[in-house]
Each structure stands twice: as C-alpha cells, then as structure tokens.
Coordinates of C-alpha atoms in Angstrom, one line a residue:
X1 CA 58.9 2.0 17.9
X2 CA 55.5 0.5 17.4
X3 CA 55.1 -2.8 15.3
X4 CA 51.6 -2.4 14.9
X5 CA 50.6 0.8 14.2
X6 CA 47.4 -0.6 13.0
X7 CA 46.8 -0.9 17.1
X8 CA 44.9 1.9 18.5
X9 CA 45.6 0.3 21.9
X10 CA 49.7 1.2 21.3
X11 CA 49.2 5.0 21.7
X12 CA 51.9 6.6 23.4
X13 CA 50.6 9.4 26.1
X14 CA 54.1 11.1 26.6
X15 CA 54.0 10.8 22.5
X16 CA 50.3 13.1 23.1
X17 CA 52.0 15.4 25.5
X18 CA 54.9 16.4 23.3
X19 CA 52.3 16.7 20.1
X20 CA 50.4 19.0 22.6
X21 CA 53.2 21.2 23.3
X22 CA 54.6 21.7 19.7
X23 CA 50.9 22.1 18.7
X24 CA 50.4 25.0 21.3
X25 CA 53.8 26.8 20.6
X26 CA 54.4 29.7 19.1
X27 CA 57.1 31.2 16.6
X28 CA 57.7 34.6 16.2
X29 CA 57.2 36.2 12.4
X30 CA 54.3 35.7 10.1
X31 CA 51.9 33.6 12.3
X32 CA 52.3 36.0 15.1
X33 CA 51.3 38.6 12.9
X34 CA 48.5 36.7 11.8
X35 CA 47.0 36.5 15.1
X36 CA 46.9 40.2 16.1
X37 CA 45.4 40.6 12.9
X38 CA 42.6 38.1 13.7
X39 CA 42.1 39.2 17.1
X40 CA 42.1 42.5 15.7
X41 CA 38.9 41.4 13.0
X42 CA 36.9 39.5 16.4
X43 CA 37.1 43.1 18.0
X44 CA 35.3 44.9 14.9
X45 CA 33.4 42.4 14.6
X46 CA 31.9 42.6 18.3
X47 CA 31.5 46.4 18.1
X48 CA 29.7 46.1 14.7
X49 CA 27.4 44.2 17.0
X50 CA 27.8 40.8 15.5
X51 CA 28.3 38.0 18.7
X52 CA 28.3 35.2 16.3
X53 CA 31.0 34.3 13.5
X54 CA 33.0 31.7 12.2
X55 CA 36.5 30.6 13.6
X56 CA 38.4 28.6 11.4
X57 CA 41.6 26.2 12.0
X58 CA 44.3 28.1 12.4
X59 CA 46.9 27.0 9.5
X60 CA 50.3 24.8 11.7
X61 CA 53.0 26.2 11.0
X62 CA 55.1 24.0 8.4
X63 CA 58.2 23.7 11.1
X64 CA 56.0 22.4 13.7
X65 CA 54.0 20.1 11.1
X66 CA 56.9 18.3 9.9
X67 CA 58.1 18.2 13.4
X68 CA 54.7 16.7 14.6
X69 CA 54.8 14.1 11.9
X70 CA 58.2 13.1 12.5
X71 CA 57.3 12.1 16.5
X72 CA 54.0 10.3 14.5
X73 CA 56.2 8.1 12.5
X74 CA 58.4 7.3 14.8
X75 CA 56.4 6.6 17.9
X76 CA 53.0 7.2 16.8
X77 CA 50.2 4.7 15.5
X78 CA 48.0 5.2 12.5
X79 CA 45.2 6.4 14.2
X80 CA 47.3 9.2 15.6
X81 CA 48.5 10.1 12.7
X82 CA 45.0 10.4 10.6
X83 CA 43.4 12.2 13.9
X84 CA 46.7 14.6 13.9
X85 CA 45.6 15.3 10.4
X86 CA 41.9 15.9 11.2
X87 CA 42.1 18.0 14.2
X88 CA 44.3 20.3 11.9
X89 CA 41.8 20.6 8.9
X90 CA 44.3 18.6 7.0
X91 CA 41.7 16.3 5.4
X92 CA 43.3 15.5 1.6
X93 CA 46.6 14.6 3.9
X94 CA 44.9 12.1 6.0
X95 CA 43.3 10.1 3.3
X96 CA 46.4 10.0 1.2
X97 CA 48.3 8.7 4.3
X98 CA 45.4 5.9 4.8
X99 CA 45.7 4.7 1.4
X100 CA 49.1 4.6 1.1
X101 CA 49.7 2.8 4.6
X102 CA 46.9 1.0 4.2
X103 CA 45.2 1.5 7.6
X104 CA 43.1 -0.9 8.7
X105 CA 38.8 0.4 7.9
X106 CA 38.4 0.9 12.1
X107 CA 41.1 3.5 11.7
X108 CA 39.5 5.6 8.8
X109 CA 35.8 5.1 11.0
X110 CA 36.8 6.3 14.1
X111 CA 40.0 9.0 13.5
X112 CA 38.4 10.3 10.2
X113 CA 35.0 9.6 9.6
X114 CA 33.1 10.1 12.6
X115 CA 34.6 13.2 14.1
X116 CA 33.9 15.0 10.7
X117 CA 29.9 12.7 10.4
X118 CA 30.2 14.8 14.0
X119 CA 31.4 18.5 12.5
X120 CA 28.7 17.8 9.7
X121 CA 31.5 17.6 7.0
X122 CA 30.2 14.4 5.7
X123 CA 29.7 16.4 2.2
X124 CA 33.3 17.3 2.3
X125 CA 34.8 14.5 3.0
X126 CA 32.6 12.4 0.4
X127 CA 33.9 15.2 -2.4
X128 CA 37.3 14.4 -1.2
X129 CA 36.7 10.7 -1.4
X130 CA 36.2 11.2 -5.1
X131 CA 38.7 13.3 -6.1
X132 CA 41.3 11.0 -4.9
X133 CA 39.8 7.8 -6.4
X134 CA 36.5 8.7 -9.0
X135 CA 35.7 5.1 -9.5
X136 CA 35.8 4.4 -5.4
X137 CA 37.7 1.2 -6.2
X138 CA 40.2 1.8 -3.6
X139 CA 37.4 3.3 -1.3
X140 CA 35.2 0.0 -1.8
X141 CA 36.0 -2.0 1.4
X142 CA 36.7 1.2 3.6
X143 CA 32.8 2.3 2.4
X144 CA 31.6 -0.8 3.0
X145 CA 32.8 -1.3 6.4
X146 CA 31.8 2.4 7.4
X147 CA 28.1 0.9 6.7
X148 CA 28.3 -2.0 8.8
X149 CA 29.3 0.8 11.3
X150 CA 27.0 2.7 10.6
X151 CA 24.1 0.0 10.6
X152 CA 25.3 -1.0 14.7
X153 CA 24.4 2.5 15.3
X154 CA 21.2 2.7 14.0
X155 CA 22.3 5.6 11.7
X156 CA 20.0 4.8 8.9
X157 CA 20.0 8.0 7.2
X158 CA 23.6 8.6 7.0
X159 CA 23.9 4.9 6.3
X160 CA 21.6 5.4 2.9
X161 CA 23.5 8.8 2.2
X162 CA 26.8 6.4 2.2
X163 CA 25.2 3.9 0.1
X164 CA 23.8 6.5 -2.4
X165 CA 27.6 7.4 -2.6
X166 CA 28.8 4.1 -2.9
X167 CA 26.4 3.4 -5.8
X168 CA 25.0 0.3 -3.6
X169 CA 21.9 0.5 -5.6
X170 CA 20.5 -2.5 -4.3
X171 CA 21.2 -2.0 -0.5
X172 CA 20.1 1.9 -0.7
X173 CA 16.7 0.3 -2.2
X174 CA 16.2 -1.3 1.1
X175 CA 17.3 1.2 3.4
X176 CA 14.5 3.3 1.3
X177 CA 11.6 0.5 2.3
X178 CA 12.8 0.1 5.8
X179 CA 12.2 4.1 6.0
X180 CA 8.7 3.3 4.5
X181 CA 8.3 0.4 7.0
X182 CA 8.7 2.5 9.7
X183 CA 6.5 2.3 12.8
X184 CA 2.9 3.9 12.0
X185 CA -0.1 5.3 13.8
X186 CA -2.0 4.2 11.3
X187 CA -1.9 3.3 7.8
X188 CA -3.3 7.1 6.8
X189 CA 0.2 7.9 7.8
X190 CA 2.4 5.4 5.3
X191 CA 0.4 7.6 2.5
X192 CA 3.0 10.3 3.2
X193 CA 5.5 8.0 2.8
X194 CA 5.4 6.8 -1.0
X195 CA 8.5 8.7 -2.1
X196 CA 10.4 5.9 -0.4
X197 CA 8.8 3.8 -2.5
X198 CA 9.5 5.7 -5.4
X199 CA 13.2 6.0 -4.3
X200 CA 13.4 2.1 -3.5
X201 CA 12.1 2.0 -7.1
X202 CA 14.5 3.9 -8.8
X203 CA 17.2 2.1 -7.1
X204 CA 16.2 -0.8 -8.5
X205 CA 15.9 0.3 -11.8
X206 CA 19.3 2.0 -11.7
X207 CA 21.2 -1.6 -10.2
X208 CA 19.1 -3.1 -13.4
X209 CA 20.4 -0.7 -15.9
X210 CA 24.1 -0.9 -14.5
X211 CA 23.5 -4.2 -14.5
X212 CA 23.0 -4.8 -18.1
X213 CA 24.7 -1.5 -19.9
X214 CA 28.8 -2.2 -21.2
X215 CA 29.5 1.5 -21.3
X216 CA 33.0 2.1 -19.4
X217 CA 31.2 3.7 -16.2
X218 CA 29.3 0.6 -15.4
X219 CA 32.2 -1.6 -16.2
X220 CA 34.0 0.1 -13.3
X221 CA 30.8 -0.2 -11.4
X222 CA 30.7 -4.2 -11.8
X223 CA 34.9 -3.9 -11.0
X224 CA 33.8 -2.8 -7.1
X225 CA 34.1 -4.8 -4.2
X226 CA 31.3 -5.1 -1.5
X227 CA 28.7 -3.7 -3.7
X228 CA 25.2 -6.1 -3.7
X229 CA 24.5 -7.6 -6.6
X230 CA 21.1 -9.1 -8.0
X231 CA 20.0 -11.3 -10.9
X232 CA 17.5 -9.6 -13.4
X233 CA 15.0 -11.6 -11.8
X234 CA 15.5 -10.9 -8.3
X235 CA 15.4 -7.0 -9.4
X236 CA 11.8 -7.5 -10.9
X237 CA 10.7 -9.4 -8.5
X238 CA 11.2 -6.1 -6.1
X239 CA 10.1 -3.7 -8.5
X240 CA 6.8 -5.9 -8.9
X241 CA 6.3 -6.2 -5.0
X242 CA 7.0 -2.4 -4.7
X243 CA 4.4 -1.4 -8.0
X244 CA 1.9 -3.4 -6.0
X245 CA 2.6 -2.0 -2.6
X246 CA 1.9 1.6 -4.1
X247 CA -1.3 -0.1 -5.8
X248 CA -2.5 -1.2 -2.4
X249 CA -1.6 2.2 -0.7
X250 CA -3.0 4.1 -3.6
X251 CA -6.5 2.1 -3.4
X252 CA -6.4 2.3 0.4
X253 CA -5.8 6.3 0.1
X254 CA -8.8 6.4 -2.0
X255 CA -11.3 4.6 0.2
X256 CA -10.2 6.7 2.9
X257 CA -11.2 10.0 0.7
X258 CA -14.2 8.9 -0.2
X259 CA -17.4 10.5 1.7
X260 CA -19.9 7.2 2.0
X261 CA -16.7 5.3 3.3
X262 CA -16.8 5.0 6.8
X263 CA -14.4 2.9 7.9
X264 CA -10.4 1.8 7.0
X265 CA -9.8 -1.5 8.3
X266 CA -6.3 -2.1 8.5
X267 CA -6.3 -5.7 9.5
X268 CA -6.1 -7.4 13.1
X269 CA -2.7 -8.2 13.4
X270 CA -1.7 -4.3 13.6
X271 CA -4.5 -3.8 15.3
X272 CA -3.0 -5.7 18.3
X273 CA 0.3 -3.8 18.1
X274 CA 0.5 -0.3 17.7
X275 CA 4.3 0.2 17.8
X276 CA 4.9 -1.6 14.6
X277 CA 4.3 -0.6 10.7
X278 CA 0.8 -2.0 9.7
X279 CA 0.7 -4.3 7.1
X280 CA 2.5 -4.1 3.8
X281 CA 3.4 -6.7 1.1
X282 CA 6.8 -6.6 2.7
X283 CA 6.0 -9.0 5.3
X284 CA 5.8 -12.8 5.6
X285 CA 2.7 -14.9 4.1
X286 CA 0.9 -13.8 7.1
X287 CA 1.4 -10.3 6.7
X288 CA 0.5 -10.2 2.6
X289 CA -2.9 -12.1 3.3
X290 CA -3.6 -9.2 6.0
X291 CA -2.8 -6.6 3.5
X292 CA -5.7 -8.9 0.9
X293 CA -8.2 -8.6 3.5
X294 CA -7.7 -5.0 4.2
X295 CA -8.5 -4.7 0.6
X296 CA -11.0 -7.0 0.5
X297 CA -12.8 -5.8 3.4
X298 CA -12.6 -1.8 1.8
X299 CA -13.4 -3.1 -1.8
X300 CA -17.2 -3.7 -0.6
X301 CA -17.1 0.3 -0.6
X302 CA -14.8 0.4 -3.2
X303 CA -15.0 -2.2 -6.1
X304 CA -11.5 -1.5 -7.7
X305 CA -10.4 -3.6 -5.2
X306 CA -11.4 -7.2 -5.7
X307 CA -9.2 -7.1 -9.0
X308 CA -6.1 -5.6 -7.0
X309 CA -6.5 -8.5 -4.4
X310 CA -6.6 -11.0 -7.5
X311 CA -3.4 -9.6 -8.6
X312 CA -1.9 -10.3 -4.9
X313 CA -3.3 -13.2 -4.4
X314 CA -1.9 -15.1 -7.9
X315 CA 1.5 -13.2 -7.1
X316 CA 2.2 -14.3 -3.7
X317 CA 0.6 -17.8 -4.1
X318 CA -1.6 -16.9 -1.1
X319 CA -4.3 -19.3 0.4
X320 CA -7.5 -17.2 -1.3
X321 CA -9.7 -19.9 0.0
X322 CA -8.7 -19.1 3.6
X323 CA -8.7 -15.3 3.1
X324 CA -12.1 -15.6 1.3
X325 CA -13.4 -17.2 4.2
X326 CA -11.2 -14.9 6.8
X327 CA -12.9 -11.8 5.3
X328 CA -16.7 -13.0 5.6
X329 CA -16.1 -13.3 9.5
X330 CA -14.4 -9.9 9.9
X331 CA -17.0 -8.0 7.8
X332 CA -19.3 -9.6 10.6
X333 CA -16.9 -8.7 13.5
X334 CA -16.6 -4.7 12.3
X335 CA -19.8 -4.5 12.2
X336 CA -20.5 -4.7 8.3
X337 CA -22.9 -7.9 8.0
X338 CA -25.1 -5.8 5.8
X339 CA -22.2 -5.5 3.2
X340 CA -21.8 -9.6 3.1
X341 CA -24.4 -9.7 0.4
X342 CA -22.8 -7.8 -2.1
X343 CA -19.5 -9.1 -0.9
X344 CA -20.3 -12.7 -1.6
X345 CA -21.9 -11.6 -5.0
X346 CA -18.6 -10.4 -6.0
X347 CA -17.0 -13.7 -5.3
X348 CA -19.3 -15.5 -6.7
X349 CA -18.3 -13.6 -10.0
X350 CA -14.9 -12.8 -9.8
X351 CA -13.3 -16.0 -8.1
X352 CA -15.4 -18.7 -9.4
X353 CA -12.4 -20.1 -10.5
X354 CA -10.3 -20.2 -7.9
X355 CA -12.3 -21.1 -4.4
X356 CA -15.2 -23.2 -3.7
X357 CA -17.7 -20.5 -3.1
X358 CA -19.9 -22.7 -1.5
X359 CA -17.5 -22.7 1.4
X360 CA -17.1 -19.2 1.5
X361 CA -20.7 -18.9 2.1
X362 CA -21.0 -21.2 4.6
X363 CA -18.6 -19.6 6.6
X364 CA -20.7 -16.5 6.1
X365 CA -23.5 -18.1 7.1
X366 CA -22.0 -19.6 10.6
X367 CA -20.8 -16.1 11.0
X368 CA -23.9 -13.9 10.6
X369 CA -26.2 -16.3 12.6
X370 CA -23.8 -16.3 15.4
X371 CA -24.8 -12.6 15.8
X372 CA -28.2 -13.0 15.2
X373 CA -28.3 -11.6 11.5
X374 CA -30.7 -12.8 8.8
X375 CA -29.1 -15.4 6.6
X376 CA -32.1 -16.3 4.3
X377 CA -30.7 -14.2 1.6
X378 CA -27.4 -15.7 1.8
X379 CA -28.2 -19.0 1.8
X380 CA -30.2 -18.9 -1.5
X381 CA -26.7 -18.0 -2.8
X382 CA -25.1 -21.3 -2.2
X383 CA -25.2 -23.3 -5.1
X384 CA -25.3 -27.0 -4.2
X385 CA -28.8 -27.6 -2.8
X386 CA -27.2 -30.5 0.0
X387 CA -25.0 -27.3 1.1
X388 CA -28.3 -25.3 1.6
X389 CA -29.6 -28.2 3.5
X390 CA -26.6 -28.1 5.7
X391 CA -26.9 -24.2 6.0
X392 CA -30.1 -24.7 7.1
X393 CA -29.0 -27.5 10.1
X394 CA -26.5 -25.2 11.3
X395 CA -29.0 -22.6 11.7
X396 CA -31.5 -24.7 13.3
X397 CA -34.2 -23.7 10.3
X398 CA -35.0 -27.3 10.3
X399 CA -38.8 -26.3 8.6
X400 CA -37.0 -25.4 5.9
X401 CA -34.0 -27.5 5.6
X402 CA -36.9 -30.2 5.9
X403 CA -39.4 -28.6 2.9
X404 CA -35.6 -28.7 0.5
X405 CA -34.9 -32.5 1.3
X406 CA -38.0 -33.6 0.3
X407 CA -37.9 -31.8 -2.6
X408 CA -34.9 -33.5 -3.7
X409 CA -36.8 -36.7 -2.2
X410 CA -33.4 -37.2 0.1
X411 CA -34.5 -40.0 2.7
X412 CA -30.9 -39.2 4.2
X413 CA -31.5 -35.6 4.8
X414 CA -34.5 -36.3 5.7
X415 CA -33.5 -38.3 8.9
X416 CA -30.6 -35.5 9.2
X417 CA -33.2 -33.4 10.1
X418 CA -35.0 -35.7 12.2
X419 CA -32.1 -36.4 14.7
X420 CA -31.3 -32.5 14.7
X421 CA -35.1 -32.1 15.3
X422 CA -34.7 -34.3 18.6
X423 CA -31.7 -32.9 19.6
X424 CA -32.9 -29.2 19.6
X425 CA -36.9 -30.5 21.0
X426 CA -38.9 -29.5 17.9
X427 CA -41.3 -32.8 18.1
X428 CA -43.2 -31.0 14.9
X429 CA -40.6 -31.1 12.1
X430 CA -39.7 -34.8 14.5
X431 CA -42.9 -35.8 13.5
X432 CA -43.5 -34.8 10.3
X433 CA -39.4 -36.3 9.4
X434 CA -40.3 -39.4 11.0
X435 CA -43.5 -39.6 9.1
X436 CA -42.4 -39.0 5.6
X437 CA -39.8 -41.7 6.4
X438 CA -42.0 -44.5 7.4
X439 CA -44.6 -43.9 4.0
X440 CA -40.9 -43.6 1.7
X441 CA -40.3 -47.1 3.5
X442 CA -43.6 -48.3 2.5
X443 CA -43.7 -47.4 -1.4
X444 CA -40.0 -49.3 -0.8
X445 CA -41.1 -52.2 0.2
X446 CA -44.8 -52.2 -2.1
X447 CA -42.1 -51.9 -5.0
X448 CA -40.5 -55.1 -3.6
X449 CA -43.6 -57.4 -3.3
X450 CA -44.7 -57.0 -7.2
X451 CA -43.8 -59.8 -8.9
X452 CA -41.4 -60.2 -11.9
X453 CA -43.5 -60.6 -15.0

C-alpha cells in the first residue's frame, strides 16, 4: 500500500501489467456482441468507399471497471487512477475523484489535462470543469497552476484560452498585448494586429466592472483564489496606455497611406534589431521616447501628429527637451533636412511652453551644417540674438556673426569673433574685430578724461 499516492514516482509496474491484462480481456455476452457488430459497421463502411471514420472508446465493461479500480486503490497512486480514467473516456469520473481526494495540481496537469490539451478536448474538459463547480471556486488553484504550466511551455494561446476561462481579466489583458508585442518585420505589420489591443481593452474594462458591480456573480468572482487583482487606478492607467498605443498606430497607419509620404521611420533602436517588436508605448522610457520621435519625425508630413506626441509626452513625463533635440538630428540623418524648417516652426508654436526652443534650434543648426545644408533660414528663427551670434560661431559665418555684435554694440562678442577669426585664418573679419575694439576702447577712455562739472 502506497502512503503517498500524491507520488507519481510510487507507481507500481506489476500494478500496470495486471491493469493491462484485465483491460484487454474479454467476457462473453453483450460486449462480444457489440464487437461483431462494430466490425461488422467498419466493413460497410470500407465497401461504401469511405477509408476514414471515427473510432470511439470502447465502453469497459462494469466487472472489469470495478475490478480495475479496486487494484488502483489499493496499490495504485493518484495519477494512475485519474490516467485510468482518461484513457477510458471516463472524464466526469476523473475530476470527481481529484476533487474529492484532493490530488495534488501536478496530478490533474499531467494525467488529465495534457493528454486531452493533446486529443484537442480542451473544450470538453473546460464544459466539464463547469458543470461540476459553475463558480470555479474549487477549480481556482488547479487553473492557476495549469497556467504557470502552461506559461514554461510557451503555450501562450492555450494559456489566454485558460485565462479567458478562469475569468483572469487582468492576466488575459496581458497575454492579449504580448500577442500584439510580438516580433515584427516592420511596424506596417503591428497594424494587423489592433484586435489585441482591442481584446487587452475589453479585459480591462470587464476586471473594472467586476471590480466595482455587487451583483451575486461578481461577488463569487472577488471569492476566487489566484485571480489578479488591480486598483481602479492601475486599470486606467492600462486602458490610457492602450487608447494611446492605438492612437499612435492609427496616425502611423495613416502616414503610411498617404501618397506624398515617402517614408515610415520607425525609430533607430528597431532599426538595429530586427527580431524584436518595434517600438510601442509598452516599453521602458527609452522605448516610449522612440515611439515620440517616430511620430514626430512622420508628423512633418502629417500634422496631426505633434498634438498626439504632446499627449505622450505629458503622460509619460518624458524628457521633450531631449526628444525635441533627438528628432532635429534624425530628420537630418534620413535625409529630410528640407522638412527642419517647418518642423522647427511647429515647435516654435506648439511647445513654447515646455522646451527652450532656442536649444532645439541650435541643435538643428550643428546638425544641418555638419552635412553641408544651408542654415541661414534656420538661424533667423532663434530668438535670442547672443544665440544667433553663437549659431553663427559654430558655423564659422564669422561676417555675419560679426555685422549682429556690433549691432547690439557687444565688445564681448565682438572679441568672440576675433579669437574664432584667428583660429580659423580669416585676418579680414581679424582685422576689422580688432579694429572696432581699439576705437570702442578709445570713446571709453575719451568718456573718462572729461571732467566732472
């Protein structure tokens, strides 16, 4: 007799062989009869021409059951038991026996679960699941435990059909986004994607209504074991970051479709790995300022999408300065310096409030002379005339920096220019800096000989 019979490891072989023997035995009378008959059907069958048709489990004779299941109890373990059940169709008996010997979850995985996941009876065994406990209570940590099984496999589909079943709203909502997050090609194919968005969406929705409804089929929800639960806030908080993520794909879907748009940037963190999902507003910091420049980048096409990456930026907190600046260079780096103009115009406008624009010019400006663009128009867009005067240095248009500084009458730019003159050989604008110096040193010092009256 075994003491464990939760112990898979305790099965008996000599146990298997006598199971096999009463299994394979045959009594005269009705079963008999019952054979002939249904090798009698498989021979019309194959001369009506049909090769292919269902055999069923032949029904075990009652004698031999209870016989079986008398050598099970004695010397058998549990796992025996439930797989005796199984392999004879025998499904209602074999969760009845679990509950009410409370097998250990590994027994219900492997001697139930799996072989009929295998046989595609997962359908049903969930409708049997049900019928022998509607509100799952008893089911809960059995369920549960199949997932983490499930999960090690890398079953993910089952795994979201069980959590569906289970009513695990909140863990079925990300099983949903990780099928969205998928590896890509490109972000073109995440478009096809967006009813797992929708799905993770009503998940959420449907944990948030359980959540707060008292009607007696959510009380017994909120009575189950093992089943994630999230504040209100935490819910909305998804909902939001998935309503935005089908914002982003949406406006990325429609600068794709349109006929002047030649180009889908899809940001250079994806484009340096091709096996993984590009970026979403699922990721880390990193990842959401990527999916701001993509937007960015296609919005100078597309002009719906400065205010989506407003929106992104103020939820997420992100570093707009950085990706303000971030989106100037790349816009250079694809090729695009024409669109700075009219990118920069839109900052100006739009986030006044939140960057120093200046900056994100001058990062423009270092970016578009270092591949030889025109930056005269850019620079008249700075603002502060000392940051045009630096714009100017960094360009080495020292004429002009020059004919700025003495407009403002700034002996310190001035001499600014003057060392950068030297440094890059132009003795002219030298000159001509060293010059004006010495005559605003003069009217200095005249202005310090008149007397005091």
């Amino acid at each position: 007799v075994i003491n464990d019979k939760n112990d898979q490891t305790k099965e008996n072989p000599l146990l298997n062989k006598i199971l096999k023997v009463l299994e394979n035995s045959k009594y005269p009378g009705t079963e008999k009869a019952a054979d002939i008959y249904k090798s009698l059907a498989a021979l019309r069958n194959i001369t009506n021409g049909m090769t292919q048709f269902e055999t069923e489990i032949s029904p075990l004779d009652e004698l031999i059951k209870k016989e079986c299941l008398h050598y099970l109890k004695m010397y058998g373990t549990h796992f025996g038991t439930v797989e005796f059940y199984h392999r004879h169709g025998l499904f209602s008996e074999a969760l009845e026996y679990i509950i009410q010997m409370k097998c250990d979850s590994d027994i219900f995985i492997e001697a139930l679960f799996m072989p009929m996941l295998k046989n595609a009876q997962l359908t049903s065994l969930k409708h049997l699941i049900a019928n022998t406990d509607p509100s799952l209570i008893i089911w809960s940590a059995y369920l549960f435990a199949t997932c983490r099984h499930l999960e090690r496999l890398r079953f993910p589909t089952v795994l979201y059909e069980i959590q569906l079943f289970m009513e695990d709203y909140a863990r079925a909502a990300k099983s949903a986004i990780n099928f969205y997050l998928a590896p890509a090609p490109c972000y073109k194919a995440l478009f096809e994607r967006q009813r797992h968005l929708h799905n993770a969406k009503k998940h959420y929705e449907k944990h948030l209504s359980y959540s707060r409804d008292t009607d007696p089929v959510t009380e017994l929800w909120k009575k189950r074991k093992n089943i994630k639960r999230l504040s209100e806030k935490e819910v909305e908080s998804y909902i939001q970051l998935i309503t935005l993520q089908e914002e982003v794909s949406k406006f990325l879907k429609l600068c794709e479709s349109q006929s002047n748009h030649s180009f889908l940037y899809e940001g250079e963190l994806y484009s340096e790995n091709k096996s993984k999902c590009p970026p979403t507003l699922f990721g880390n910091s990193q990842m959401k300022s990527e999916v701001v420049s993509m937007v960015l980048i296609n919005a100078v096409n597309v002009d719906e999408g400065f205010e989506l990456a407003i929106k992104i930026l103020k939820t997420f907190n992100l570093n707009a300065q950085a990706i303000l600046c971030k989106v100037g260079k790349d816009l250079v780096k694809i090729k695009q310096k024409q669109q700075i103009p009219h990118y920069l115009s839109c900052v100006k406008c739009l986030f006044l409030k939140m960057v120093k624009v200046d900056d994100v010019i001058l990062e423009c400006v270092s970016a578009v002379h270092s591949q030889g663009g025109d930056v005269e128009e850019i620079i008249k867009m700075l603002t502060s005339e000392s940051n045009k005067i630096n714009a100017y240095l960094m360009c080495a248009k020292l004429k002009s920096a020059y004919l700025l500084a003495i407009k403002l009458n700034s002996a310190l730019d001035v001499r600014r220019i003057m060392i950068a003159a030297e440094q890059c050989g132009q003795e002219s604008i030298q000159s001509i800096c060293k010059k004006w110096l010495e005559t605003k040193s003069m009217k200095l010092k005249t202005k310090e000989t008149v007397p005091f009256k």
